[in-house]
JSON list of C-alpha atoms in Angstrom, two decimals:
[
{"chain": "A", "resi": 196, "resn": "UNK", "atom": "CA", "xyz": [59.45, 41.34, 84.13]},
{"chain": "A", "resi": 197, "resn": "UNK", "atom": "CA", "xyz": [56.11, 42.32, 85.69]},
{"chain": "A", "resi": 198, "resn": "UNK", "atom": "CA", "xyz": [57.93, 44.91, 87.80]},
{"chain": "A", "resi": 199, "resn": "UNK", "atom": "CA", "xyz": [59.19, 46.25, 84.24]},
{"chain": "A", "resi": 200, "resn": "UNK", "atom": "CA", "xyz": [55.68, 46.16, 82.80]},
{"chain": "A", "resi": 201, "resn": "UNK", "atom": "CA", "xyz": [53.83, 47.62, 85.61]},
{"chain": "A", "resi": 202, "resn": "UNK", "atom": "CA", "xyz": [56.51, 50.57, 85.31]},
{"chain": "A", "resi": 203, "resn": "UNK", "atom": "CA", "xyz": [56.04, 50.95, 81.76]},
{"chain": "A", "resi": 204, "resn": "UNK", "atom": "CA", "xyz": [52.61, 50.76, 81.75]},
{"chain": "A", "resi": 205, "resn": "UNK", "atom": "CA", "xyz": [52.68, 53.50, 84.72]},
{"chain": "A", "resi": 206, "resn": "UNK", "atom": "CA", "xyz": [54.25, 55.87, 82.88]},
{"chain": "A", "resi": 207, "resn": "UNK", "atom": "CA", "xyz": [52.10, 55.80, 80.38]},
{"chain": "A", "resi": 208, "resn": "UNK", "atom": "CA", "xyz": [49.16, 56.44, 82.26]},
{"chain": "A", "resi": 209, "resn": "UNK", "atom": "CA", "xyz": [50.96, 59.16, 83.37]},
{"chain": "A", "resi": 210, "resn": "UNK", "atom": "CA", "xyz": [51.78, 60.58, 80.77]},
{"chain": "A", "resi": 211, "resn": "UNK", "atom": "CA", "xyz": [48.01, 60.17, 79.39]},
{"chain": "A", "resi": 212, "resn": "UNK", "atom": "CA", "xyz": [46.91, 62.35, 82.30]},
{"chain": "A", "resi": 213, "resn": "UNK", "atom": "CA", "xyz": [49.13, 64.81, 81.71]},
{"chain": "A", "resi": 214, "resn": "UNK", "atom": "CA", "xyz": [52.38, 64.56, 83.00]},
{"chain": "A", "resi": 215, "resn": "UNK", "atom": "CA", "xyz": [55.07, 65.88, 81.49]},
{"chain": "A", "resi": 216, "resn": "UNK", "atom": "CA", "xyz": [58.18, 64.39, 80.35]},
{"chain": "A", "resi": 217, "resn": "UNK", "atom": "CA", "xyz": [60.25, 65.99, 82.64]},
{"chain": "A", "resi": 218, "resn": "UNK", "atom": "CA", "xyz": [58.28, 64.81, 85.89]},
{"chain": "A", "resi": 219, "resn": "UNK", "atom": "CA", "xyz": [58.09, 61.44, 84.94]},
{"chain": "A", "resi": 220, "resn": "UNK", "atom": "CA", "xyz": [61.77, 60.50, 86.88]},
{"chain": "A", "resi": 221, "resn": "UNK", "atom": "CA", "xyz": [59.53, 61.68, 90.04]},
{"chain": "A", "resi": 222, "resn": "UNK", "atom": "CA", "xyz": [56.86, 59.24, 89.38]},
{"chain": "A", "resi": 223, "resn": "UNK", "atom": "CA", "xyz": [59.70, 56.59, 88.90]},
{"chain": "A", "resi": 224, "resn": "UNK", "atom": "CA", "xyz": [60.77, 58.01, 92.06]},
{"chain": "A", "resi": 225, "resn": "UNK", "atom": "CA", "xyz": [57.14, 57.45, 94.61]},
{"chain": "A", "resi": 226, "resn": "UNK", "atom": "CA", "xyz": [57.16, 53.79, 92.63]},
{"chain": "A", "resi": 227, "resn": "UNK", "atom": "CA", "xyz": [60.63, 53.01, 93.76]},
{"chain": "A", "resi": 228, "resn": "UNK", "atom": "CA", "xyz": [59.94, 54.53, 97.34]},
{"chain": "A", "resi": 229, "resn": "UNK", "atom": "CA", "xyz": [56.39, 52.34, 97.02]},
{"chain": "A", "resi": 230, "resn": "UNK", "atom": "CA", "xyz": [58.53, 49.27, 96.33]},
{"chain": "A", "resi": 231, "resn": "UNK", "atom": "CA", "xyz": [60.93, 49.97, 99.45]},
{"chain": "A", "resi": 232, "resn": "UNK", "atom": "CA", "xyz": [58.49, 49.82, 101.77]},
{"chain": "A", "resi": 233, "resn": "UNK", "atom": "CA", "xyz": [56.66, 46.85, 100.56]},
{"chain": "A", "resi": 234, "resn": "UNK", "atom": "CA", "xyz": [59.80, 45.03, 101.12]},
{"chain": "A", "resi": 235, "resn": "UNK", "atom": "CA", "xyz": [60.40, 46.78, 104.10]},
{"chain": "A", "resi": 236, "resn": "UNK", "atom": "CA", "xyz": [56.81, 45.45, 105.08]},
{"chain": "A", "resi": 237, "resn": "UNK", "atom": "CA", "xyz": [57.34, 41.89, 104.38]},
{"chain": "A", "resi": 238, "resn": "UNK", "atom": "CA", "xyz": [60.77, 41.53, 105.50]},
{"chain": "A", "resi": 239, "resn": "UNK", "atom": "CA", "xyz": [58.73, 42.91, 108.59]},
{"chain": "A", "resi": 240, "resn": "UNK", "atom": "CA", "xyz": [56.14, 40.52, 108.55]},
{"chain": "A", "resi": 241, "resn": "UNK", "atom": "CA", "xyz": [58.77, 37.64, 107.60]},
{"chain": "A", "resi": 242, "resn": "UNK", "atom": "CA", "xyz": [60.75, 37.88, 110.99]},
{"chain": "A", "resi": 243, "resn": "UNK", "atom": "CA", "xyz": [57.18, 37.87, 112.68]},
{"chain": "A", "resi": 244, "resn": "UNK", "atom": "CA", "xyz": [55.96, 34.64, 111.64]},
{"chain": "A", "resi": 245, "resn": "UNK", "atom": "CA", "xyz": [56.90, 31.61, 113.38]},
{"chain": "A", "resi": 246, "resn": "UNK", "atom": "CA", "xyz": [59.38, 28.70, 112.26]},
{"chain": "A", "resi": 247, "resn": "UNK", "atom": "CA", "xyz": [58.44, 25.45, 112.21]},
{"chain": "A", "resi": 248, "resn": "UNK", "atom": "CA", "xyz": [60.77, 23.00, 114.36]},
{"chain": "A", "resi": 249, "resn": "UNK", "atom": "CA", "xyz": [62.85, 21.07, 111.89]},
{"chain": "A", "resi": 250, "resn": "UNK", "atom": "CA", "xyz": [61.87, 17.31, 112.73]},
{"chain": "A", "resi": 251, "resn": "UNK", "atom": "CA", "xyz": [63.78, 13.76, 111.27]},
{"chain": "A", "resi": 252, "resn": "UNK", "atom": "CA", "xyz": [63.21, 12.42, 107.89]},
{"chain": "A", "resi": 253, "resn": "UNK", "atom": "CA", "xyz": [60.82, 9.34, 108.43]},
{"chain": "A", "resi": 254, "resn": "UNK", "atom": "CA", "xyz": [62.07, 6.33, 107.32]}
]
């Protein structure tokens, strides 16, 4: 939902500063290549970090 906000909101900034209707698919277009590589970036980071050792349940 805030990914569908953000977008909407986006585009109308956008289109307040000018861009036309037919150029707003390429500003869809850098957000979606924008959201790539943050995932890219913490899928990245992700592997990096280290996992805990899984230890017994105390009893």
């Amino acid at each position: 939902n805030v990914g569908n906000a953000g977008g909407a909101w986006i585009g109308g900034v956008a289109l307040s500063a000018g861009v036309s209707y037919a150029d707003l698919p390429l500003v869809g277009a850098v957000l979606a290549l924008l959201a790539v590589g943050v995932a890219v970036l913490s899928q990245a980071l992700d592997r990096r970090a280290p996992v805990a050792a899984l230890q017994p349940a105390a009893e």
